[in-house]
Amino acid sequence: MTICQFFLQGRCRFGDRCWNEHPGAGGAGGGRQQQPSGSNRRGWNPSSQRYSSVIQPSSFSKSTPWGGSRDQEKPSFSSDSGASTSRNRGFGLSQNPFASPSSDEQKDEKKLLEGIIKDMEVWESSGQWMFSVYSPVKKKPNISGFTDISPEELRLEYHNYLTSNNLQSYLNSLQQLINQWRNRVNELKNLNTSANIASLSDVKGGVNQAAATFGFGSMQGITFGPPGFPVHNSSSANAQNFSFKPSSGFASAASGSPSVFGNTPAFGAAPPASSAITTSTPTFGFGKPAITSAASFSFKSPAASSFGSPGFSGFPAPMAAGSVGAPAFGSGTSVAGFGNLGSHSHSAFSKSSSDTFGNSSISTSLPVSNGSITTDNVLFTPKDQLTAEELEQFQSKKFTLGKIPLKPPPVELLNI
Amino acid sequence: MSLFGTTSGFGTSGTSMFGSTSTDNHNPMKDIEVTSSPDDSIGCLSFSPPTLPGNFLIAGSWANDVRCWEVQDSGQTIPKAQQMHTGPVLDVCWSDDGSKVFTASCDKTAKMWDLNSNQAIQIAQHDSPVKTIHWIKAPNYSCVMTGSWDKTLKFWDTRSSNPMMVLQLPERCYCADVIYPMAVVATAERGLIVYQLENQPSEFRRIESPLKHQHRCVAIFKDKQNKPTGFALGSIEGRVAIHYINPPNPAKDNFTFKCHRSNGTNTSAPQDIYAVNGIAFHPVHGTLATVGSDGRFSFWDKDARTKLKTSEQLDQPISACCFNHNGNIFAYASSYDWSKGHEFYNPQKKNYIFLRNAAEELKPRNKK
């Protein structure tokens, strides 16, 4: 157990109830096996445990970005010692005259991030199974960027490849999975403030969002399909373009493939709008100009994937290379084709909001493709998709109330 | 009832060439080795129910076979029969009367093996490998429950080729356990669902996972009145969560503990963390055993929240474990569980199943 700093200073306000060790006093009580019971005798309250393990000086050095802010926090904690008797540090903070409500949240966030960083370090150094989902706090949803592959699934893949004499592609895909994992872990270890918010949205933003991403990354008919691979390699270049700014991504796609939306300049003109789209409903817009050159991106499987991840600028390059890392490479079935699409989507975005398309149930994605004509999807509607009435509205000087079109105007009618 | 006797006398039962174990560490606990153990990794173990006189052990392996041994009180193991699948066998279970064995395999089917006639017929079909199989015996129905990586849970009357019921899972089924009237299924993406089986199987509750990493194994435990009351869930991160379904005080009653880690008390050096491959509850004492990729097994008392014993380290991971119906025998399988990928896979390495006398070591710490 960790030593209680306050006890050493003679002012631990929890006394016997303290979860940390009071040297001398706590030694006698620790006669029983400490390993399992000591750390959990009071249950595993994640936030409190994080506090106790993080306040130690040794962990200061690990999380130096927080070192400065923590030093400021410490005095503020101790000033509460008389005021608050609750063990919940949150309460202590709220009574802290120095702390405003927003900084409470920030402190929680910081704790969370520190927890994540620590967990990532442990994950890397401990040699534990790497293909696992992860959540920083027990009850919260998974952080995106990690897939769940059980050892049995991986082994089955190995055996299948062995029998089909295709071991090299297994090794390749495995290597990419590993790279993807490593990149994601490094990313999470190096969380800075701007990325914090993005990743925290993973955690806070609703249940099952991140979980859904890799749902179909499952080994459903997983074949690590060789046909998928050369295709992926060629499309990875495109993926790189896609993953940064949507507008540039569009430009590249439009040049290469028969984009539904035709005019490249249209997208060039729309950067502000596109970035707005990435943050709000990132998933829809980018699926359409999907790389048709890559066989994996079959138009039939309408899983549009968001390639924009504003928070993770350094992300996409390695991701593109590792983009095929997501497990579902099978190209035989429609599900598998879907999976191929998703493999790009996995790597390219880290925000959980974008993973509705990673969702394994194809039924959810179908409405997307059908409803893709809605305003959310695209920046401009092709002229042929507008009704005559809507076209008239766009062409008139002013909109008539009651007849305002719900779709965005066609590109052709814009006067810029 | 005769006991196993001291294990020292049986350290080399059967295969005499393993008499000299000076350097190799395949059986540091000097437990009884089962003869003719499978040729590839053992994925699952199951002992016969109390309705069958004697003890019979079933093991499914990655060599596509299911083997049956009779385990005598003297500790001798006699291979009885074997059945084959066309893919590795991931789970096995017995029917309640001990006449049939159900096997689930990567070949997407499950079979029913009639031991008397030594015939096996297919009773289930999935779209992906079948990961779990359990026999459900309810007052008004009996069926086989299969969980698969195709994200469904199917219930089969063994006489019909169509499932009685199909329940959708949020993700691939990774592990499950059944003690009537409760069933627990843990899936990928940290999914956890409890089902109630009275009248007909239905989803009871979806639980937010108490663990932060991938679920690996689950086992239901019972209360003093012999009713299922909660479960133990193990993850790949060397941690087990004890979770009660309706505890009086969830924050205090539910807890997790770390296990199967190296240098446990030394917190400064980075630990090696191993997956928990199996959890089994002693049928009489209610204490539990966990086996992990580190090649150790441990016995725990969840009520006293203490560890009872940890074994020496075997040279291979322990991939499965099981108690017999009266809790006298603890069986554990030493074989590679793929926890370190294909590089560490040695097809030449022998796989073992060990039997240990569990009557004494699993007594709860504090007598009430």
Short mmCIF file of N, CA, C and O in Angstrom, two decimals, chain A residues 32-33 35-37 39-44 50 119 122-123 125-129 131-142 146-156 158-159 170-171 174 210-212 214-221 360, chain B residues 40-41 62 88 90 106 128-129 131 149-151 171-172 174 187-190 208-214 216 236-237 239 251 254-261 264 270-273 300 304-307 336-342 345 365-366:
data_model
loop_
_atom_site.label_atom_id
_atom_site.label_comp_id
_atom_site.label_asym_id
_atom_site.label_seq_id
_atom_site.Cartn_x
_atom_site.Cartn_y
_atom_site.Cartn_z
N ARG A 32 -2.43 -10.21 7.31
CA ARG A 32 -2.94 -11.17 6.34
C ARG A 32 -2.33 -10.88 4.98
O ARG A 32 -1.66 -9.90 4.81
N GLN A 33 -2.60 -11.75 4.09
CA GLN A 33 -2.07 -11.56 2.75
C GLN A 33 -2.48 -10.20 2.23
O GLN A 33 -3.64 -9.92 2.07
N GLN A 35 -1.72 -9.02 -0.65
CA GLN A 35 -1.79 -8.85 -2.10
C GLN A 35 -3.21 -8.69 -2.64
O GLN A 35 -3.50 -7.72 -3.28
N PRO A 36 -4.08 -9.58 -2.35
CA PRO A 36 -5.41 -9.35 -2.92
C PRO A 36 -6.27 -8.48 -2.03
O PRO A 36 -7.00 -7.64 -2.51
N SER A 37 -6.16 -8.67 -0.76
CA SER A 37 -7.16 -8.06 0.09
C SER A 37 -6.82 -6.65 0.46
O SER A 37 -7.68 -5.81 0.59
N SER A 39 -5.51 -4.21 -1.09
CA SER A 39 -5.87 -3.15 -2.02
C SER A 39 -7.35 -3.06 -2.24
O SER A 39 -7.84 -2.12 -2.79
N ASN A 40 -8.07 -4.05 -1.83
CA ASN A 40 -9.48 -4.00 -2.20
C ASN A 40 -10.41 -4.13 -1.02
O ASN A 40 -11.59 -4.32 -1.18
N ARG A 41 -9.86 -4.06 0.17
CA ARG A 41 -10.70 -4.33 1.32
C ARG A 41 -11.90 -3.42 1.34
O ARG A 41 -12.95 -3.75 1.81
N ARG A 42 -11.69 -2.24 0.81
CA ARG A 42 -12.83 -1.34 0.79
C ARG A 42 -13.39 -1.25 -0.60
O ARG A 42 -13.98 -0.27 -0.98
N GLY A 43 -13.20 -2.24 -1.36
CA GLY A 43 -13.69 -2.15 -2.73
C GLY A 43 -12.70 -1.39 -3.57
O GLY A 43 -11.73 -0.82 -3.08
N TRP A 44 -12.99 -1.39 -4.81
CA TRP A 44 -12.04 -0.73 -5.69
C TRP A 44 -12.69 0.53 -6.21
O TRP A 44 -13.31 0.52 -7.25
N ARG A 50 -6.95 6.21 -7.42
CA ARG A 50 -6.08 7.00 -8.28
C ARG A 50 -5.48 8.13 -7.47
O ARG A 50 -4.32 8.46 -7.58
N ASP A 119 -2.10 3.65 -16.55
CA ASP A 119 -2.53 2.35 -17.05
C ASP A 119 -1.80 1.99 -18.33
O ASP A 119 -1.46 0.83 -18.56
N VAL A 122 1.64 0.81 -17.52
CA VAL A 122 1.60 -0.54 -16.97
C VAL A 122 1.32 -1.55 -18.07
O VAL A 122 1.94 -2.61 -18.16
N TRP A 123 0.39 -1.22 -18.93
CA TRP A 123 0.04 -2.13 -20.01
C TRP A 123 1.25 -2.47 -20.86
O TRP A 123 1.49 -3.60 -21.24
N SER A 125 4.46 -2.20 -20.06
CA SER A 125 5.60 -2.83 -19.40
C SER A 125 5.29 -4.20 -18.84
O SER A 125 6.17 -4.98 -18.56
N SER A 126 4.01 -4.49 -18.70
CA SER A 126 3.67 -5.70 -17.97
C SER A 126 3.60 -6.92 -18.85
O SER A 126 3.52 -8.04 -18.36
N GLY A 127 3.59 -6.74 -20.14
CA GLY A 127 3.49 -7.91 -20.99
C GLY A 127 2.12 -8.53 -21.01
O GLY A 127 1.97 -9.69 -21.37
N GLN A 128 1.11 -7.77 -20.64
CA GLN A 128 -0.21 -8.38 -20.67
C GLN A 128 -0.75 -8.36 -22.09
O GLN A 128 -0.23 -7.69 -22.97
N TRP A 129 -1.80 -9.09 -22.28
CA TRP A 129 -2.40 -9.26 -23.59
C TRP A 129 -2.75 -7.90 -24.18
O TRP A 129 -3.41 -7.10 -23.56
N PHE A 131 -4.35 -7.11 -27.13
CA PHE A 131 -5.54 -6.89 -27.95
C PHE A 131 -6.78 -6.89 -27.09
O PHE A 131 -7.63 -7.76 -27.19
N SER A 132 -6.85 -5.86 -26.28
CA SER A 132 -7.99 -5.79 -25.38
C SER A 132 -8.53 -4.38 -25.37
O SER A 132 -7.79 -3.43 -25.53
N VAL A 133 -9.84 -4.28 -25.15
CA VAL A 133 -10.39 -2.94 -24.99
C VAL A 133 -9.97 -2.44 -23.62
O VAL A 133 -9.49 -3.19 -22.78
N TYR A 134 -10.16 -1.17 -23.43
CA TYR A 134 -9.73 -0.56 -22.17
C TYR A 134 -10.68 0.56 -21.81
O TYR A 134 -11.15 1.31 -22.66
N SER A 135 -10.93 0.65 -20.55
CA SER A 135 -11.70 1.78 -20.07
C SER A 135 -11.01 2.32 -18.84
O SER A 135 -10.59 1.57 -17.98
N PRO A 136 -10.88 3.64 -18.74
CA PRO A 136 -10.10 4.19 -17.62
C PRO A 136 -10.79 4.04 -16.28
O PRO A 136 -10.13 3.92 -15.26
N VAL A 137 -12.11 4.08 -16.30
CA VAL A 137 -12.84 3.93 -15.04
C VAL A 137 -13.81 2.78 -15.24
O VAL A 137 -14.43 2.66 -16.27
N LYS A 138 -13.92 1.96 -14.24
CA LYS A 138 -14.62 0.69 -14.43
C LYS A 138 -15.92 0.79 -15.18
O LYS A 138 -16.19 0.04 -16.10
N LYS A 139 -16.77 1.69 -14.73
CA LYS A 139 -18.12 1.62 -15.25
C LYS A 139 -18.28 2.36 -16.56
O LYS A 139 -19.32 2.34 -17.17
N LYS A 140 -17.26 3.03 -17.00
CA LYS A 140 -17.40 3.85 -18.18
C LYS A 140 -17.21 3.01 -19.44
O LYS A 140 -16.68 1.91 -19.40
N PRO A 141 -17.62 3.56 -20.55
CA PRO A 141 -17.44 2.82 -21.80
C PRO A 141 -15.96 2.78 -22.21
O PRO A 141 -15.12 3.46 -21.64
N ASN A 142 -15.71 1.99 -23.20
CA ASN A 142 -14.33 1.78 -23.63
C ASN A 142 -13.78 2.99 -24.33
O ASN A 142 -14.51 3.71 -25.01
N PHE A 146 -8.96 0.76 -29.40
CA PHE A 146 -8.51 -0.57 -29.01
C PHE A 146 -9.53 -1.59 -29.46
O PHE A 146 -10.72 -1.39 -29.34
N THR A 147 -9.03 -2.69 -29.95
CA THR A 147 -9.94 -3.75 -30.35
C THR A 147 -9.83 -4.90 -29.37
O THR A 147 -8.81 -5.09 -28.72
N ASP A 148 -10.86 -5.67 -29.33
CA ASP A 148 -10.90 -6.83 -28.46
C ASP A 148 -10.69 -8.07 -29.31
O ASP A 148 -11.52 -8.41 -30.14
N ILE A 149 -9.55 -8.73 -29.10
CA ILE A 149 -9.35 -10.02 -29.76
C ILE A 149 -8.95 -10.98 -28.67
O ILE A 149 -8.01 -10.73 -27.93
N SER A 150 -9.67 -12.07 -28.58
CA SER A 150 -9.29 -13.02 -27.54
C SER A 150 -8.17 -13.91 -28.06
O SER A 150 -8.01 -14.07 -29.27
N PRO A 151 -7.39 -14.47 -27.16
CA PRO A 151 -6.30 -15.34 -27.60
C PRO A 151 -6.79 -16.48 -28.48
O PRO A 151 -6.09 -16.88 -29.42
N GLU A 152 -7.98 -16.97 -28.18
CA GLU A 152 -8.47 -18.09 -28.99
C GLU A 152 -8.75 -17.64 -30.42
O GLU A 152 -8.48 -18.39 -31.37
N GLU A 153 -9.29 -16.45 -30.55
CA GLU A 153 -9.58 -15.98 -31.90
C GLU A 153 -8.28 -15.82 -32.68
O GLU A 153 -8.19 -16.20 -33.85
N LEU A 154 -7.29 -15.25 -32.01
CA LEU A 154 -6.02 -15.06 -32.70
C LEU A 154 -5.40 -16.39 -33.08
O LEU A 154 -4.87 -16.58 -34.17
N ARG A 155 -5.52 -17.32 -32.17
CA ARG A 155 -4.93 -18.63 -32.44
C ARG A 155 -5.63 -19.31 -33.59
O ARG A 155 -5.01 -19.97 -34.43
N LEU A 156 -6.94 -19.17 -33.62
CA LEU A 156 -7.69 -19.79 -34.71
C LEU A 156 -7.26 -19.21 -36.04
O LEU A 156 -7.08 -19.92 -37.03
N TYR A 158 -4.40 -17.99 -36.70
CA TYR A 158 -3.08 -18.54 -37.00
C TYR A 158 -3.22 -19.91 -37.65
O TYR A 158 -2.60 -20.20 -38.67
N HIS A 159 -4.05 -20.73 -37.06
CA HIS A 159 -4.19 -22.08 -37.59
C HIS A 159 -4.79 -22.08 -38.98
O HIS A 159 -4.39 -22.84 -39.86
N TYR A 170 -0.74 -13.51 -42.35
CA TYR A 170 -1.10 -13.48 -40.93
C TYR A 170 -0.10 -12.63 -40.17
O TYR A 170 -0.46 -11.79 -39.36
N LEU A 171 1.18 -12.88 -40.45
CA LEU A 171 2.20 -12.14 -39.73
C LEU A 171 2.11 -10.65 -40.03
O LEU A 171 2.28 -9.82 -39.15
N LEU A 174 -0.86 -9.24 -38.24
CA LEU A 174 -0.58 -9.22 -36.80
C LEU A 174 0.32 -8.05 -36.47
O LEU A 174 0.10 -7.32 -35.50
N ALA A 210 -17.89 3.90 -27.98
CA ALA A 210 -16.59 3.35 -28.37
C ALA A 210 -16.70 1.86 -28.54
O ALA A 210 -16.05 1.27 -29.36
N ALA A 211 -17.55 1.30 -27.76
CA ALA A 211 -17.67 -0.15 -27.85
C ALA A 211 -18.13 -0.54 -29.23
O ALA A 211 -17.71 -1.54 -29.77
N ALA A 212 -18.96 0.27 -29.78
CA ALA A 212 -19.52 -0.13 -31.06
C ALA A 212 -18.48 -0.13 -32.16
O ALA A 212 -18.57 -0.88 -33.10
N PHE A 214 -15.56 -1.20 -32.63
CA PHE A 214 -14.84 -2.39 -33.00
C PHE A 214 -15.71 -3.59 -32.95
O PHE A 214 -15.26 -4.69 -33.04
N GLY A 215 -16.95 -3.29 -32.83
CA GLY A 215 -17.87 -4.41 -32.77
C GLY A 215 -17.69 -5.31 -33.95
O GLY A 215 -17.67 -6.52 -33.84
N PHE A 216 -17.54 -4.74 -35.07
CA PHE A 216 -17.42 -5.63 -36.19
C PHE A 216 -15.98 -5.89 -36.52
O PHE A 216 -15.69 -6.56 -37.49
N GLY A 217 -15.15 -5.32 -35.74
CA GLY A 217 -13.76 -5.69 -35.89
C GLY A 217 -13.58 -7.10 -35.39
O GLY A 217 -12.51 -7.61 -35.31
N SER A 218 -14.69 -7.68 -35.02
CA SER A 218 -14.66 -9.03 -34.49
C SER A 218 -14.15 -9.99 -35.54
O SER A 218 -14.02 -9.67 -36.70
N MET A 219 -13.91 -11.16 -35.09
CA MET A 219 -13.33 -12.14 -35.99
C MET A 219 -14.40 -12.82 -36.82
O MET A 219 -14.23 -13.93 -37.25
N GLN A 220 -15.47 -12.14 -37.01
CA GLN A 220 -16.50 -12.72 -37.88
C GLN A 220 -15.88 -13.08 -39.19
O GLN A 220 -15.51 -12.22 -39.95
N GLY A 221 -15.82 -14.29 -39.46
CA GLY A 221 -15.27 -14.69 -40.76
C GLY A 221 -13.94 -14.02 -40.99
O GLY A 221 -13.60 -13.65 -42.09
N SER A 360 -21.35 -3.09 -35.70
CA SER A 360 -21.39 -4.31 -36.48
C SER A 360 -22.74 -4.54 -37.11
O SER A 360 -22.86 -5.18 -38.12
N ASP B 40 -2.55 -31.28 -28.03
CA ASP B 40 -2.46 -29.85 -28.22
C ASP B 40 -3.13 -29.17 -27.03
O ASP B 40 -3.67 -29.84 -26.16
N SER B 41 -3.10 -27.87 -27.05
CA SER B 41 -3.57 -27.12 -25.88
C SER B 41 -4.96 -27.52 -25.46
O SER B 41 -5.85 -27.71 -26.28
N TRP B 62 -7.19 -28.32 -28.57
CA TRP B 62 -6.99 -27.69 -29.87
C TRP B 62 -6.54 -28.71 -30.91
O TRP B 62 -6.27 -28.35 -32.05
N PRO B 88 -10.90 -27.05 -33.42
CA PRO B 88 -10.55 -27.12 -32.00
C PRO B 88 -11.79 -27.03 -31.12
O PRO B 88 -12.75 -26.32 -31.43
N LEU B 90 -13.66 -25.84 -27.93
CA LEU B 90 -13.50 -24.71 -27.02
C LEU B 90 -14.19 -24.90 -25.69
O LEU B 90 -13.82 -24.28 -24.70
N CYS B 106 -14.67 -24.90 -32.74
CA CYS B 106 -14.43 -23.85 -33.73
C CYS B 106 -15.02 -24.19 -35.08
O CYS B 106 -15.04 -23.34 -35.98
N SER B 128 -20.30 -18.80 -36.48
CA SER B 128 -18.91 -18.60 -36.08
C SER B 128 -18.59 -19.65 -35.03
O SER B 128 -19.50 -20.32 -34.54
N PRO B 129 -17.31 -19.77 -34.66
CA PRO B 129 -17.00 -20.75 -33.62
C PRO B 129 -17.86 -20.60 -32.38
O PRO B 129 -18.22 -19.50 -31.98
N LYS B 131 -18.19 -20.75 -28.60
CA LYS B 131 -17.21 -20.59 -27.53
C LYS B 131 -17.63 -21.23 -26.23
O LYS B 131 -16.80 -21.68 -25.47
N TRP B 149 -19.10 -16.70 -31.24
CA TRP B 149 -18.51 -15.45 -31.68
C TRP B 149 -19.38 -14.77 -32.73
O TRP B 149 -19.03 -13.68 -33.21
N ASP B 150 -20.48 -15.39 -33.10
CA ASP B 150 -21.38 -14.71 -34.03
C ASP B 150 -22.38 -13.84 -33.28
O ASP B 150 -23.37 -13.40 -33.83
N LYS B 151 -22.08 -13.58 -32.02
CA LYS B 151 -22.86 -12.67 -31.17
C LYS B 151 -24.26 -13.15 -30.86
O LYS B 151 -25.16 -12.34 -30.64
N GLU B 171 -22.01 -8.39 -28.37
CA GLU B 171 -20.70 -8.64 -28.96
C GLU B 171 -20.41 -10.13 -28.89
O GLU B 171 -21.24 -10.92 -28.43
N ARG B 172 -19.21 -10.51 -29.36
CA ARG B 172 -18.88 -11.94 -29.36
C ARG B 172 -18.88 -12.48 -27.93
O ARG B 172 -18.37 -11.85 -27.02
N TYR B 174 -17.54 -14.41 -25.00
CA TYR B 174 -16.21 -14.87 -24.61
C TYR B 174 -16.25 -15.94 -23.53
O TYR B 174 -15.38 -16.78 -23.46
N THR B 187 -19.02 -10.81 -22.75
CA THR B 187 -18.73 -10.73 -24.17
C THR B 187 -17.51 -9.84 -24.40
O THR B 187 -16.95 -9.27 -23.47
N ALA B 188 -17.16 -9.71 -25.67
CA ALA B 188 -16.10 -8.78 -26.04
C ALA B 188 -16.57 -7.37 -25.73
O ALA B 188 -17.74 -7.13 -25.44
N GLU B 189 -15.67 -6.44 -25.79
CA GLU B 189 -15.96 -5.05 -25.49
C GLU B 189 -16.54 -4.88 -24.09
O GLU B 189 -17.41 -4.03 -23.85
N ARG B 190 -16.08 -5.73 -23.20
CA ARG B 190 -16.48 -5.62 -21.79
C ARG B 190 -17.96 -5.67 -21.58
O ARG B 190 -18.52 -4.99 -20.72
N GLU B 208 -22.65 -3.08 -16.11
CA GLU B 208 -21.44 -2.39 -16.55
C GLU B 208 -20.25 -3.10 -15.94
O GLU B 208 -20.23 -3.38 -14.76
N SER B 209 -19.27 -3.33 -16.77
CA SER B 209 -18.20 -4.20 -16.32
C SER B 209 -17.41 -3.60 -15.17
O SER B 209 -17.03 -2.45 -15.21
N PRO B 210 -17.17 -4.40 -14.15
CA PRO B 210 -16.32 -3.94 -13.05
C PRO B 210 -14.84 -4.01 -13.38
O PRO B 210 -14.00 -3.67 -12.55
N LEU B 211 -14.52 -4.48 -14.58
CA LEU B 211 -13.12 -4.58 -14.95
C LEU B 211 -12.82 -3.65 -16.12
O LEU B 211 -13.71 -3.30 -16.88
N LYS B 212 -11.55 -3.31 -16.24
CA LYS B 212 -11.20 -2.33 -17.26
C LYS B 212 -10.69 -2.94 -18.55
O LYS B 212 -10.48 -2.21 -19.52
N HIS B 213 -10.47 -4.23 -18.55
CA HIS B 213 -9.93 -4.85 -19.76
C HIS B 213 -10.80 -6.01 -20.21
O HIS B 213 -11.86 -6.27 -19.67
N GLN B 214 -10.31 -6.72 -21.20
CA GLN B 214 -11.07 -7.78 -21.83
C GLN B 214 -11.47 -8.86 -20.84
O GLN B 214 -10.67 -9.31 -20.04
N ARG B 216 -12.33 -12.58 -19.64
CA ARG B 216 -11.72 -13.82 -20.08
C ARG B 216 -12.49 -15.03 -19.57
O ARG B 216 -12.61 -16.02 -20.29
N ILE B 236 -8.02 -10.23 -18.70
CA ILE B 236 -6.67 -10.50 -19.17
C ILE B 236 -5.65 -9.71 -18.38
O ILE B 236 -4.45 -9.86 -18.58
N GLU B 237 -6.11 -8.88 -17.49
CA GLU B 237 -5.22 -7.98 -16.77
C GLU B 237 -4.94 -8.46 -15.36
O GLU B 237 -4.73 -7.66 -14.46
N ARG B 239 -6.80 -9.71 -13.02
CA ARG B 239 -7.71 -9.18 -12.01
C ARG B 239 -9.01 -9.95 -12.06
O ARG B 239 -9.48 -10.32 -13.13
N ALA B 251 -21.43 -1.05 -3.07
CA ALA B 251 -20.10 -0.45 -3.06
C ALA B 251 -19.16 -1.25 -2.17
O ALA B 251 -17.97 -1.34 -2.42
N ASN B 254 -19.23 -5.62 -3.58
CA ASN B 254 -18.54 -5.96 -4.81
C ASN B 254 -17.12 -5.45 -4.74
O ASN B 254 -16.87 -4.33 -4.31
N PHE B 255 -16.19 -6.27 -5.18
CA PHE B 255 -14.81 -5.82 -5.14
C PHE B 255 -14.02 -6.54 -6.21
O PHE B 255 -14.51 -7.48 -6.85
N THR B 256 -12.82 -6.05 -6.45
CA THR B 256 -11.94 -6.75 -7.38
C THR B 256 -10.63 -7.02 -6.66
O THR B 256 -10.28 -6.34 -5.70
N PHE B 257 -9.94 -8.02 -7.11
CA PHE B 257 -8.62 -8.25 -6.55
C PHE B 257 -7.66 -8.62 -7.66
O PHE B 257 -8.04 -9.17 -8.69
N LYS B 258 -6.41 -8.31 -7.39
CA LYS B 258 -5.38 -8.57 -8.39
C LYS B 258 -4.81 -9.96 -8.16
O LYS B 258 -4.68 -10.43 -7.03
N CYS B 259 -4.50 -10.61 -9.23
CA CYS B 259 -3.95 -11.96 -9.10
C CYS B 259 -3.10 -12.24 -10.33
O CYS B 259 -3.11 -11.50 -11.29
N HIS B 260 -2.35 -13.31 -10.24
CA HIS B 260 -1.52 -13.74 -11.37
C HIS B 260 -0.67 -12.61 -11.89
O HIS B 260 -0.66 -12.27 -13.06
N ARG B 261 0.05 -12.03 -10.95
CA ARG B 261 1.03 -11.01 -11.32
C ARG B 261 2.34 -11.38 -10.69
O ARG B 261 2.39 -12.04 -9.66
N GLY B 264 4.37 -9.26 -6.64
CA GLY B 264 3.12 -8.65 -6.22
C GLY B 264 3.25 -7.51 -5.24
O GLY B 264 2.60 -6.49 -5.36
N PRO B 270 8.14 -2.67 -12.40
CA PRO B 270 6.96 -3.01 -13.21
C PRO B 270 6.61 -4.48 -13.05
O PRO B 270 7.46 -5.36 -13.10
N GLN B 271 5.34 -4.72 -12.84
CA GLN B 271 4.89 -6.10 -12.69
C GLN B 271 4.70 -6.73 -14.05
O GLN B 271 4.44 -6.06 -15.03
N ASP B 272 4.76 -8.03 -14.07
CA ASP B 272 4.26 -8.76 -15.23
C ASP B 272 2.83 -9.13 -14.91
O ASP B 272 2.54 -9.66 -13.85
N ILE B 273 1.98 -8.85 -15.84
CA ILE B 273 0.56 -9.10 -15.60
C ILE B 273 0.10 -10.20 -16.54
O ILE B 273 0.37 -10.15 -17.74
N TRP B 300 -8.63 -18.90 -3.32
CA TRP B 300 -9.02 -17.67 -2.64
C TRP B 300 -10.28 -17.90 -1.83
O TRP B 300 -11.13 -18.70 -2.19
N ALA B 304 -13.75 -13.96 3.12
CA ALA B 304 -12.73 -13.40 3.98
C ALA B 304 -11.79 -12.49 3.20
O ALA B 304 -10.92 -11.84 3.78
N ARG B 305 -11.95 -12.46 1.90
CA ARG B 305 -11.13 -11.64 1.01
C ARG B 305 -9.66 -11.90 1.21
O ARG B 305 -8.85 -10.99 1.35
N THR B 306 -9.32 -13.14 1.25
CA THR B 306 -7.90 -13.47 1.39
C THR B 306 -7.52 -14.54 0.40
O THR B 306 -8.35 -15.27 -0.13
N LYS B 307 -6.23 -14.66 0.23
CA LYS B 307 -5.71 -15.73 -0.61
C LYS B 307 -5.41 -16.91 0.29
O LYS B 307 -4.87 -16.75 1.37
N TYR B 336 -0.22 -24.33 -23.56
CA TYR B 336 -0.05 -22.96 -24.03
C TYR B 336 -1.39 -22.35 -24.40
O TYR B 336 -2.20 -22.94 -25.10
N ASP B 337 -1.61 -21.15 -23.89
CA ASP B 337 -2.89 -20.51 -24.11
C ASP B 337 -2.82 -19.37 -25.12
O ASP B 337 -3.76 -18.59 -25.24
N TRP B 338 -1.70 -19.26 -25.80
CA TRP B 338 -1.54 -18.24 -26.84
C TRP B 338 -1.42 -16.84 -26.25
O TRP B 338 -1.59 -15.84 -26.95
N SER B 339 -1.09 -16.76 -24.98
CA SER B 339 -1.04 -15.43 -24.37
C SER B 339 0.14 -14.61 -24.87
O SER B 339 0.16 -13.40 -24.69
N LYS B 340 1.11 -15.26 -25.49
CA LYS B 340 2.22 -14.50 -26.02
C LYS B 340 2.31 -14.64 -27.53
O LYS B 340 3.35 -14.38 -28.13
N GLY B 341 1.25 -15.05 -28.14
CA GLY B 341 1.25 -15.12 -29.60
C GLY B 341 1.87 -16.39 -30.14
O GLY B 341 2.20 -17.32 -29.42
N HIS B 342 2.05 -16.39 -31.44
CA HIS B 342 2.47 -17.63 -32.09
C HIS B 342 3.95 -17.92 -31.88
O HIS B 342 4.38 -19.05 -32.03
N TYR B 345 4.64 -20.61 -29.37
CA TYR B 345 3.90 -21.85 -29.53
C TYR B 345 4.88 -22.94 -29.94
O TYR B 345 5.57 -22.82 -30.95
N ARG B 365 -11.02 -19.69 5.23
CA ARG B 365 -10.05 -19.27 6.23
C ARG B 365 -10.66 -19.24 7.62
O ARG B 365 -10.12 -19.76 8.55
N ASN B 366 -11.81 -18.60 7.75
CA ASN B 366 -12.39 -18.47 9.09
C ASN B 366 -13.59 -19.37 9.21
O ASN B 366 -14.52 -19.27 8.42
#
